[in-house]
PDB file of N, CA and C in Angstrom:
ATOM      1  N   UNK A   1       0.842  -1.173   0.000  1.00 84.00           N
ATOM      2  CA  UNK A   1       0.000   0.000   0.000  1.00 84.00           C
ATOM      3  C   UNK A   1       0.890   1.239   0.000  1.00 84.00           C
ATOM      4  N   UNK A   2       0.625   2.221  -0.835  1.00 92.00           N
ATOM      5  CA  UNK A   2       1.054   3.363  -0.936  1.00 92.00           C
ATOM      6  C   UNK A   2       0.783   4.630   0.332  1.00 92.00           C
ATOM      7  N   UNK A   3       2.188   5.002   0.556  1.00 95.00           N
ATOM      8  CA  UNK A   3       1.656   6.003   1.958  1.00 95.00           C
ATOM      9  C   UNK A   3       1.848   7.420   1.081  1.00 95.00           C
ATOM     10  N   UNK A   4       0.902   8.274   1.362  1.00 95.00           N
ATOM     11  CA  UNK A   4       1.405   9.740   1.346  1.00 95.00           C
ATOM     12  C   UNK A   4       1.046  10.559   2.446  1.00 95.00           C
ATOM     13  N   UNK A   5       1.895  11.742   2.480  1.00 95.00           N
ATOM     14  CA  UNK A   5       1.961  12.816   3.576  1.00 95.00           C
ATOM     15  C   UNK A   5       0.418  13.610   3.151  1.00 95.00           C
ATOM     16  N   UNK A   6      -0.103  14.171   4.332  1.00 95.00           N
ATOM     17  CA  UNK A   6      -0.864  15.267   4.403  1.00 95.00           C
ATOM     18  C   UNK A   6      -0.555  16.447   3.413  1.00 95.00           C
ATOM     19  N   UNK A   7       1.232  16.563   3.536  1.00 95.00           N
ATOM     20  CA  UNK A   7       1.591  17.626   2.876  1.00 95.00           C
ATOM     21  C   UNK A   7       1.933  17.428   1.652  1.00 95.00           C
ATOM     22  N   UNK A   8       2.183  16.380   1.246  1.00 93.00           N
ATOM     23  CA  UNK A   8       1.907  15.519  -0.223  1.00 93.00           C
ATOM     24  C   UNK A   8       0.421  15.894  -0.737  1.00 93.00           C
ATOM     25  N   UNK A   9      -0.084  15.669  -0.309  1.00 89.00           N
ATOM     26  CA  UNK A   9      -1.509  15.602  -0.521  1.00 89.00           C
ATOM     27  C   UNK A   9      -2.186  17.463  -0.747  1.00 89.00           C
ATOM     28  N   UNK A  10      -1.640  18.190   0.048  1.00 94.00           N
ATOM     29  CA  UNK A  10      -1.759  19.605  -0.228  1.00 94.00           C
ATOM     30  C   UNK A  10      -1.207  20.130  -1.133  1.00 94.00           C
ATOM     31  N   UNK A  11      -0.166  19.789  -1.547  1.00 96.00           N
ATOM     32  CA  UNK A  11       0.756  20.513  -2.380  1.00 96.00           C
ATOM     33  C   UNK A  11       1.011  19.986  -3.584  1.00 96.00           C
ATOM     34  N   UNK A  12       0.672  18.507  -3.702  1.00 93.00           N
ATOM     35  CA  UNK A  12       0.476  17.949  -5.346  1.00 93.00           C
ATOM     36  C   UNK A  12      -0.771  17.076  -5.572  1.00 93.00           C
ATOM     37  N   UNK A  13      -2.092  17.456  -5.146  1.00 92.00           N
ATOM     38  CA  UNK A  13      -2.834  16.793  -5.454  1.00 92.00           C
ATOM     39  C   UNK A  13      -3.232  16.001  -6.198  1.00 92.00           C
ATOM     40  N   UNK A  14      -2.484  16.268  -7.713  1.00 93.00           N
ATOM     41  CA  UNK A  14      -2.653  15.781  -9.157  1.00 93.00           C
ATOM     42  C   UNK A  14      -2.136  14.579  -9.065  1.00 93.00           C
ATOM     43  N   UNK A  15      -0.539  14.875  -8.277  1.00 92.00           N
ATOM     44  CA  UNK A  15      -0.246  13.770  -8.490  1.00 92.00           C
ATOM     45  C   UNK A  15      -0.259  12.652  -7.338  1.00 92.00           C
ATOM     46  N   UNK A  16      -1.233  12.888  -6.013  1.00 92.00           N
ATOM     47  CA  UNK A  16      -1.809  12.163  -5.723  1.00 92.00           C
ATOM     48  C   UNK A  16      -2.610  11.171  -6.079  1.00 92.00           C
ATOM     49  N   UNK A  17      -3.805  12.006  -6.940  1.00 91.00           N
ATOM     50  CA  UNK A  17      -4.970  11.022  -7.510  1.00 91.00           C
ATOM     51  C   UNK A  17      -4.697  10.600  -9.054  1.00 91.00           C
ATOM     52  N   UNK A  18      -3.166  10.430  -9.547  1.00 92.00           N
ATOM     53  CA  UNK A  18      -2.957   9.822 -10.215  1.00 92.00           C
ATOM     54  C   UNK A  18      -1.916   8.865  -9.362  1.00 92.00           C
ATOM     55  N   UNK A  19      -1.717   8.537  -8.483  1.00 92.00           N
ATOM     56  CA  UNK A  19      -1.051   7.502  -7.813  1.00 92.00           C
ATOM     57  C   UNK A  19      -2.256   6.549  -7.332  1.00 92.00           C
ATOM     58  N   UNK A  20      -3.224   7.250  -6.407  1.00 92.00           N
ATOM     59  CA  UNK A  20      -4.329   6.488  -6.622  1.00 92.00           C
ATOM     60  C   UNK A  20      -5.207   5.735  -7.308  1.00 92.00           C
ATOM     61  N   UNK A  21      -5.134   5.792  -8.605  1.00 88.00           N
ATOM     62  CA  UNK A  21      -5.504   5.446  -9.974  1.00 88.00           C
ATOM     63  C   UNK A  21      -4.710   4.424  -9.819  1.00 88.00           C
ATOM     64  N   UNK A  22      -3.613   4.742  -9.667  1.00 90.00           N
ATOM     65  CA  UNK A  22      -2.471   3.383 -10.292  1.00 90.00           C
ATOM     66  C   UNK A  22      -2.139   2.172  -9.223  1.00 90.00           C
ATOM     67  N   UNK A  23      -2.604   2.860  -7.460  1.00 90.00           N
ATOM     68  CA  UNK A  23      -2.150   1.955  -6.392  1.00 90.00           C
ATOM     69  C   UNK A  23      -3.833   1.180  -5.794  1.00 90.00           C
ATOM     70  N   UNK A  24      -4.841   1.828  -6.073  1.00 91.00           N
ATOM     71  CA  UNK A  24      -6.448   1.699  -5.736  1.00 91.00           C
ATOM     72  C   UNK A  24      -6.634   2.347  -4.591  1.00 91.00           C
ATOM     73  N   UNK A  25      -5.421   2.182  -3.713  1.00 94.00           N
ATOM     74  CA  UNK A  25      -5.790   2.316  -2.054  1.00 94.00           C
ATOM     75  C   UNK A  25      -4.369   3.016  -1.513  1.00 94.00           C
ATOM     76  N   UNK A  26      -4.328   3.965  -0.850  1.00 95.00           N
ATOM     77  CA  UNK A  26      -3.308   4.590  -0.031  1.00 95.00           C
ATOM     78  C   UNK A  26      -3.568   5.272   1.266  1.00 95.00           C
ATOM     79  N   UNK A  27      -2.576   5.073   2.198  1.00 96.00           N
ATOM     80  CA  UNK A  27      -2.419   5.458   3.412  1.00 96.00           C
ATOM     81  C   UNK A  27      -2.399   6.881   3.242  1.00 96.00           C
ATOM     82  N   UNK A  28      -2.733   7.563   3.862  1.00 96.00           N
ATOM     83  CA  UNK A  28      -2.458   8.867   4.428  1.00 96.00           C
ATOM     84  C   UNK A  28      -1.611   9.108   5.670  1.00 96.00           C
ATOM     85  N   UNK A  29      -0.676   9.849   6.174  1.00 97.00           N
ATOM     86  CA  UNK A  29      -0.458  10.102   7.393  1.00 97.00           C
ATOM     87  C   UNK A  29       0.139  11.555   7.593  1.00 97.00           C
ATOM     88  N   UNK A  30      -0.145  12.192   9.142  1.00 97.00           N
ATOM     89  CA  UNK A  30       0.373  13.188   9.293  1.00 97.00           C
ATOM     90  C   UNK A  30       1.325  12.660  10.445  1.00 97.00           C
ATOM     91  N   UNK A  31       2.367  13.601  10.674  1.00 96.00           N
ATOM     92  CA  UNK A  31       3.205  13.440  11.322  1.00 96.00           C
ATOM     93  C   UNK A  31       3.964  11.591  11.758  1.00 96.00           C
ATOM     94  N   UNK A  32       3.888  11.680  10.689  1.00 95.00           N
ATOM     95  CA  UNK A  32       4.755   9.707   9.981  1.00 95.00           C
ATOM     96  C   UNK A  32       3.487   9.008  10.708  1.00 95.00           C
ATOM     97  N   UNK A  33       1.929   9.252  11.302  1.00 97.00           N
ATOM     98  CA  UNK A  33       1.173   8.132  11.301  1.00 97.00           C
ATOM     99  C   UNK A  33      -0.119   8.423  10.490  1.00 97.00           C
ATOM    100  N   UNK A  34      -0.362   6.796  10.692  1.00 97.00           N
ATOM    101  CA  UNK A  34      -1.914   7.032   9.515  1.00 97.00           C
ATOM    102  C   UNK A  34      -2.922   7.585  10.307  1.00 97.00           C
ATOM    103  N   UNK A  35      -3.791   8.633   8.968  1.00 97.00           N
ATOM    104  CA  UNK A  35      -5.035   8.990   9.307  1.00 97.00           C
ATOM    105  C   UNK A  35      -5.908   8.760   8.922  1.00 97.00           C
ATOM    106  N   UNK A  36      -5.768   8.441   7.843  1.00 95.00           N
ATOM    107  CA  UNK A  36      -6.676   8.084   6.704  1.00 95.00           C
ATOM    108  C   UNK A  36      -6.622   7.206   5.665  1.00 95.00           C
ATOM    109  N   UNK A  37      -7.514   6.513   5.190  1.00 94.00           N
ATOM    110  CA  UNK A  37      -7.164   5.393   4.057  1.00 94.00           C
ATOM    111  C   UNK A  37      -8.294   5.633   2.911  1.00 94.00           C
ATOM    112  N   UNK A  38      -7.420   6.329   1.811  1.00 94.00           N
ATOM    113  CA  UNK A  38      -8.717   6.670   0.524  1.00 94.00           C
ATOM    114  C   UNK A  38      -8.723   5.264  -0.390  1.00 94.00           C
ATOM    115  N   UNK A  39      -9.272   5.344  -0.904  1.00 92.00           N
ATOM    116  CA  UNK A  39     -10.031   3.960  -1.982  1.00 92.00           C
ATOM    117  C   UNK A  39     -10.389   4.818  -3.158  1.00 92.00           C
ATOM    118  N   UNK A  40      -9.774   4.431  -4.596  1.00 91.00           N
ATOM    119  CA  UNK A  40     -10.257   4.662  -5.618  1.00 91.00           C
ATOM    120  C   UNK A  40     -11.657   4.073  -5.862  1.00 91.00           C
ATOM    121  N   UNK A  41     -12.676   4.926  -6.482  1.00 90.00           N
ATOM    122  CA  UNK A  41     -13.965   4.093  -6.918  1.00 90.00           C
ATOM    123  C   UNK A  41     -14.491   4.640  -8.091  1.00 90.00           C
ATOM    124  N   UNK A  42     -15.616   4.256  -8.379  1.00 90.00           N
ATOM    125  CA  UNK A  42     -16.307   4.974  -9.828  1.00 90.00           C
ATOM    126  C   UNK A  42     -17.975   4.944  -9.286  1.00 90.00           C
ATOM    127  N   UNK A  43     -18.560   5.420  -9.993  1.00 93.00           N
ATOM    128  CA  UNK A  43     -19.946   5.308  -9.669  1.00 93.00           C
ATOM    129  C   UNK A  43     -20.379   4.059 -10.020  1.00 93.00           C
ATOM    130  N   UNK A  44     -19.757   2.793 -10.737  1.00 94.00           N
ATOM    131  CA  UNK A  44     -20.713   1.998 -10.495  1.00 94.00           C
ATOM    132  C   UNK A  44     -20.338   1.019  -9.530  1.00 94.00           C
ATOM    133  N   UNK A  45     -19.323   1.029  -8.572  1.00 91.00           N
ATOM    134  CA  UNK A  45     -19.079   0.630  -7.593  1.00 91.00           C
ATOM    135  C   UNK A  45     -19.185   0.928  -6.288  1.00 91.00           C
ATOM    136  N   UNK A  46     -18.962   2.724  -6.478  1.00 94.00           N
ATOM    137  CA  UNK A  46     -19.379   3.089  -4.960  1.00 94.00           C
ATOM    138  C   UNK A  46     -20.287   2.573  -3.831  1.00 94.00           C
ATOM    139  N   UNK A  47     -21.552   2.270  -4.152  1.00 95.00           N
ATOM    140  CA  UNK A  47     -22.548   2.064  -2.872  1.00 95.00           C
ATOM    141  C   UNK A  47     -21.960   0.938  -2.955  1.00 95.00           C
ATOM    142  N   UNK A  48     -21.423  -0.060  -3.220  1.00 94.00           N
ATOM    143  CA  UNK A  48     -20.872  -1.132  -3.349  1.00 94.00           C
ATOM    144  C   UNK A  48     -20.163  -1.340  -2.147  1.00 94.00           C
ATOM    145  N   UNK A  49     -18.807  -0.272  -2.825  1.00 92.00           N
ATOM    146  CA  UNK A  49     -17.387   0.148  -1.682  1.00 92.00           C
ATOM    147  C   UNK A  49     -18.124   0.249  -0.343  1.00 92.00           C
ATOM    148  N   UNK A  50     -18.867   1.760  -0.485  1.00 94.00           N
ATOM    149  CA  UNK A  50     -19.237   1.874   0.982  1.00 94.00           C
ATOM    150  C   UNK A  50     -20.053   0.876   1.632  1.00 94.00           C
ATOM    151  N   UNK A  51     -20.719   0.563   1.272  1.00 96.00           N
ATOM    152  CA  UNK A  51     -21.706  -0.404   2.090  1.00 96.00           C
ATOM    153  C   UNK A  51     -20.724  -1.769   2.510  1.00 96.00           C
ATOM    154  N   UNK A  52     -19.413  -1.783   2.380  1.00 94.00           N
ATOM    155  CA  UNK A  52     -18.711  -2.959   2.522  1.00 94.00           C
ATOM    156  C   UNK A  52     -17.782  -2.168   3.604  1.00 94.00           C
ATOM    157  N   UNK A  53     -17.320  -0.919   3.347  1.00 94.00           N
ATOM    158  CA  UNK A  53     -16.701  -0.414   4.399  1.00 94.00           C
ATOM    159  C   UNK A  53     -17.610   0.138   5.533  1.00 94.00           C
ATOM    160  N   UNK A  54     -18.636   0.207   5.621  1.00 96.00           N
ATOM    161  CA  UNK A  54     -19.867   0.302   6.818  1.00 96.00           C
ATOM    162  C   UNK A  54     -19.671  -0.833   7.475  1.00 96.00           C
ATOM    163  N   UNK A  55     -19.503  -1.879   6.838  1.00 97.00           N
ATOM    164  CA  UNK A  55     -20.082  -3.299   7.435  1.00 97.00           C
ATOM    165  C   UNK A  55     -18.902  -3.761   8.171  1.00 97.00           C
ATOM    166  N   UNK A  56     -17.536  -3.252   7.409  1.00 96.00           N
ATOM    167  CA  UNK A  56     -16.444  -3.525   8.740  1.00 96.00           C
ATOM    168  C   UNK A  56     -16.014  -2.558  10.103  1.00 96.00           C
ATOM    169  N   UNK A  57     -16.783  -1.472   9.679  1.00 96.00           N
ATOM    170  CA  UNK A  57     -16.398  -0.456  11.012  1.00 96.00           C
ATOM    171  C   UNK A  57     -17.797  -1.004  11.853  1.00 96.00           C
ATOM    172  N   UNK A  58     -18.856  -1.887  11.375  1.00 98.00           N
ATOM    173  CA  UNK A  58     -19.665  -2.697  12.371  1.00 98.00           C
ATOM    174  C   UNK A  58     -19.298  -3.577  13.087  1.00 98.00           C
ATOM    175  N   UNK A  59     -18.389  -4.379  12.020  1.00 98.00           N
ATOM    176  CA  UNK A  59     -17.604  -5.408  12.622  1.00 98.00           C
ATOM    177  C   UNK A  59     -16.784  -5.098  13.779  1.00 98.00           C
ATOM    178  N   UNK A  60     -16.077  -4.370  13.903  1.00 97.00           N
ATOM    179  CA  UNK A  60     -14.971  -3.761  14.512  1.00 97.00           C
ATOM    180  C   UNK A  60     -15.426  -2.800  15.386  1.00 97.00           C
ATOM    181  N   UNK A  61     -16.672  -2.829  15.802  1.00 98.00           N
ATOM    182  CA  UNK A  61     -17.033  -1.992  16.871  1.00 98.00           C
ATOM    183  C   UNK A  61     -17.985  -2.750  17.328  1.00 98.00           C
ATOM    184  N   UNK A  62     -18.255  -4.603  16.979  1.00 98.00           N
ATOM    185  CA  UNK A  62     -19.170  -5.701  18.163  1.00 98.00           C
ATOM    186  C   UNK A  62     -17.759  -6.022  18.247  1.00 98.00           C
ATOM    187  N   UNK A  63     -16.821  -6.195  17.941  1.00 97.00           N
ATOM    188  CA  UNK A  63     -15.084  -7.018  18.087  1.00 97.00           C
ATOM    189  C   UNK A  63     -14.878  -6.096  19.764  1.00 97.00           C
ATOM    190  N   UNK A  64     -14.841  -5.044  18.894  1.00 97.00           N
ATOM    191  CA  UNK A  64     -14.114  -3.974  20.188  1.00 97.00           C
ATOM    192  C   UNK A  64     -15.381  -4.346  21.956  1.00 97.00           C
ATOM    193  N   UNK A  65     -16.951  -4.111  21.148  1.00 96.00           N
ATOM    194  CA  UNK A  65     -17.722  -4.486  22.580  1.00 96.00           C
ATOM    195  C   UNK A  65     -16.931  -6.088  23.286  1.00 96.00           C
ATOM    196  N   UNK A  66     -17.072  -6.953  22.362  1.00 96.00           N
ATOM    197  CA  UNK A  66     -17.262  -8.224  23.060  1.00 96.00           C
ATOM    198  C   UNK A  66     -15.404  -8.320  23.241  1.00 96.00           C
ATOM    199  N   UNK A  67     -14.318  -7.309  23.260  1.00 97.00           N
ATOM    200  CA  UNK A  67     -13.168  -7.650  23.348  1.00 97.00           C
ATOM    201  C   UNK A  67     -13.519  -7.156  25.408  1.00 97.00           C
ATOM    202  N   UNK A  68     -14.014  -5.685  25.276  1.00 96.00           N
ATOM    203  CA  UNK A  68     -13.830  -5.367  26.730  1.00 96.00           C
ATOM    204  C   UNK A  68     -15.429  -5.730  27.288  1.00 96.00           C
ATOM    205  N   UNK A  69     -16.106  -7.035  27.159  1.00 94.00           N
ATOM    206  CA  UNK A  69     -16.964  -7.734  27.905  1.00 94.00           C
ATOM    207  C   UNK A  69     -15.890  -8.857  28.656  1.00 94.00           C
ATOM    208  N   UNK A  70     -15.131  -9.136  27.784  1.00 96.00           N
ATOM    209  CA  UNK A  70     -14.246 -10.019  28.205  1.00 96.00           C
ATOM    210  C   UNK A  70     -13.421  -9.519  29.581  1.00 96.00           C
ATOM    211  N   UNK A  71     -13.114  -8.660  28.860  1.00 96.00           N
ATOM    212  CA  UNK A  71     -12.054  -7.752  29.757  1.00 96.00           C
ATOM    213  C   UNK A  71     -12.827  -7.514  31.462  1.00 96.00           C
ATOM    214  N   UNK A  72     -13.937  -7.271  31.083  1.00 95.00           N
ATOM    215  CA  UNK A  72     -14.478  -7.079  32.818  1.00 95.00           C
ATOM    216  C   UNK A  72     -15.397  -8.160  33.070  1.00 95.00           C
ATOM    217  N   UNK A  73     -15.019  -9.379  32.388  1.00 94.00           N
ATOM    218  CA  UNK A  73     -15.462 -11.336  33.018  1.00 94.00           C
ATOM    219  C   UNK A  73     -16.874 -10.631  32.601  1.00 94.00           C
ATOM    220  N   UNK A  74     -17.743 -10.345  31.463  1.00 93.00           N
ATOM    221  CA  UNK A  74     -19.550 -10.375  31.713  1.00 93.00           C
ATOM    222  C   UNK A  74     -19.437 -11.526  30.424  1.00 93.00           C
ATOM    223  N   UNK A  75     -18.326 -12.025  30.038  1.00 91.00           N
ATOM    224  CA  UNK A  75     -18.838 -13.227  29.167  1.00 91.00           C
ATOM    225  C   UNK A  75     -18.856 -14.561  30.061  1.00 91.00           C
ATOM    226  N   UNK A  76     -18.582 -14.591  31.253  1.00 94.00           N
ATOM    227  CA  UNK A  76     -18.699 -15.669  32.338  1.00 94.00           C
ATOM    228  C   UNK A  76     -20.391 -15.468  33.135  1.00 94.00           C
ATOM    229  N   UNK A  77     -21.106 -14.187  32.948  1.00 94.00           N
ATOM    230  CA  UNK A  77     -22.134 -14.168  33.609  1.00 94.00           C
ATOM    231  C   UNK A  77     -23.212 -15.655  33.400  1.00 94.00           C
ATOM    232  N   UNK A  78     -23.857 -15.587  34.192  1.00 95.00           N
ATOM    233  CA  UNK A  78     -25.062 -16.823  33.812  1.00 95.00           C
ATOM    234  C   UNK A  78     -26.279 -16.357  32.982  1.00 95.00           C
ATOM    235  N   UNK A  79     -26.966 -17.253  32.687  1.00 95.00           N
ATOM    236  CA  UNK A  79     -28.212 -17.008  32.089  1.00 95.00           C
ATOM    237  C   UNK A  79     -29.066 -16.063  32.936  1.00 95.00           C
ATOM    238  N   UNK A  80     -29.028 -16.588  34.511  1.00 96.00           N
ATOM    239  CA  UNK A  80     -30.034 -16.117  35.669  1.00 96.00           C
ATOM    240  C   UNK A  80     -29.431 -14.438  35.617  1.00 96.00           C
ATOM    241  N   UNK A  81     -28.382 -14.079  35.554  1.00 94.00           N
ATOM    242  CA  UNK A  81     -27.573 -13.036  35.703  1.00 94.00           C
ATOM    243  C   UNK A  81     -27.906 -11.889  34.959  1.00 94.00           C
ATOM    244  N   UNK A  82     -27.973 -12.974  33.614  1.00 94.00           N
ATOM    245  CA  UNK A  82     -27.746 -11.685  32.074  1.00 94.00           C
ATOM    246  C   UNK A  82     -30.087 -11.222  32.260  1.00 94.00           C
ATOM    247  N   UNK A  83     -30.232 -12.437  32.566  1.00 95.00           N
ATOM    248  CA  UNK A  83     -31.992 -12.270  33.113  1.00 95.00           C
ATOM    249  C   UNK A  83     -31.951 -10.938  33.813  1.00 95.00           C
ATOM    250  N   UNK A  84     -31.463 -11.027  34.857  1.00 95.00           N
ATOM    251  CA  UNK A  84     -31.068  -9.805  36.134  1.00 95.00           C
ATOM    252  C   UNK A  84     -31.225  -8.639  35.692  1.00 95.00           C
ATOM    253  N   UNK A  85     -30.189  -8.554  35.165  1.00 93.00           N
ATOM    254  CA  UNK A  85     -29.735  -7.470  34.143  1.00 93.00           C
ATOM    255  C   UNK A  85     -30.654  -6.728  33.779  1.00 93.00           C
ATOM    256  N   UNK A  86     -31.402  -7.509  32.431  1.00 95.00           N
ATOM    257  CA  UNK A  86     -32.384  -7.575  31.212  1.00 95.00           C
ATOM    258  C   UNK A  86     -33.540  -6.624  32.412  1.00 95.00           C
ATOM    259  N   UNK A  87     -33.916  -7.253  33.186  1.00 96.00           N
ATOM    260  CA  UNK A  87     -35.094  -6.876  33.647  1.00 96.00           C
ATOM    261  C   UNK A  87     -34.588  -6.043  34.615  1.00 96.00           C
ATOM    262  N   UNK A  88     -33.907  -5.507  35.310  1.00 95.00           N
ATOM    263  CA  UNK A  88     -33.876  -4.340  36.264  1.00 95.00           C
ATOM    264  C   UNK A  88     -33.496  -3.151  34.918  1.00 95.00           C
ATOM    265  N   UNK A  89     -33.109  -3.154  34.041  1.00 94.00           N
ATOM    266  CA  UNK A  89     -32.805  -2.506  32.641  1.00 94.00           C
ATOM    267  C   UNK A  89     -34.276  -2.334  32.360  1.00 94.00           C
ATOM    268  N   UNK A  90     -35.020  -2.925  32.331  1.00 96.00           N
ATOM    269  CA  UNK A  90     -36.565  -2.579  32.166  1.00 96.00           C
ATOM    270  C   UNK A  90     -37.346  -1.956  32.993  1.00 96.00           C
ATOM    271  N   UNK A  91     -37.010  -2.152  34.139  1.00 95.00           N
ATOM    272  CA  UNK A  91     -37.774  -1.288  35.363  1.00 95.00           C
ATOM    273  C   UNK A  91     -37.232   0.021  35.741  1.00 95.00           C
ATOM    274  N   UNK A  92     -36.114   0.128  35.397  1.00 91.00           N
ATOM    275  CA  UNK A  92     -35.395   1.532  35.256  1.00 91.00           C
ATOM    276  C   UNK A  92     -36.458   2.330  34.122  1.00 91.00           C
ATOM    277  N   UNK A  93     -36.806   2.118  33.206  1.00 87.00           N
ATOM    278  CA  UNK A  93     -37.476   3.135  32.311  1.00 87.00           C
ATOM    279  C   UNK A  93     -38.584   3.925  32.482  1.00 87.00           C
TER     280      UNK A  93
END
């Protein structure tokens, strides 16, 4: 994957999005880390692209819940427990 600077990116745009053309996908970074990751597309792929990159920042944010469920033991709870839960969560409203 191709990296370019922020300041790459300000100062030769052209020949940014003709590197993009030629690499599909490049890193961005400011100060030597990434910020950003562009994707070449066209219109008859776009809703395509995005709806595939939606579906992994979904992924990656039940990953991230069920990483720190772990982290504070609620994947050891019981059935009777997660019940508990469920319903004092209901009587609160």
């Amino acid at each position: 994957m191709k990296f370019v600077t922020v300041r790459d990116f300000r100062t030769n745009p052209k020949d940014v999005w003709k590197e993009l053309s030629d690499e599909n996908t490049m890193t961005i970074t400011l100060n030597g880390k990434p910020v950003a990751i562009m994707l070449s597309t066209n219109p008859e792929n776009y809703e395509k692209s995005l709806d595939i990159l939606r579906r992994v920042k979904a992924e990656q944010a039940v990953m991230s819940i069920q990483e720190e469920s772990v982290r504070r033991g609620l994947n050891k709870m019981t059935d009777e427990e997660i019940e508990a839960e469920i319903k004092a969560a209901r009587e609160s409203r």
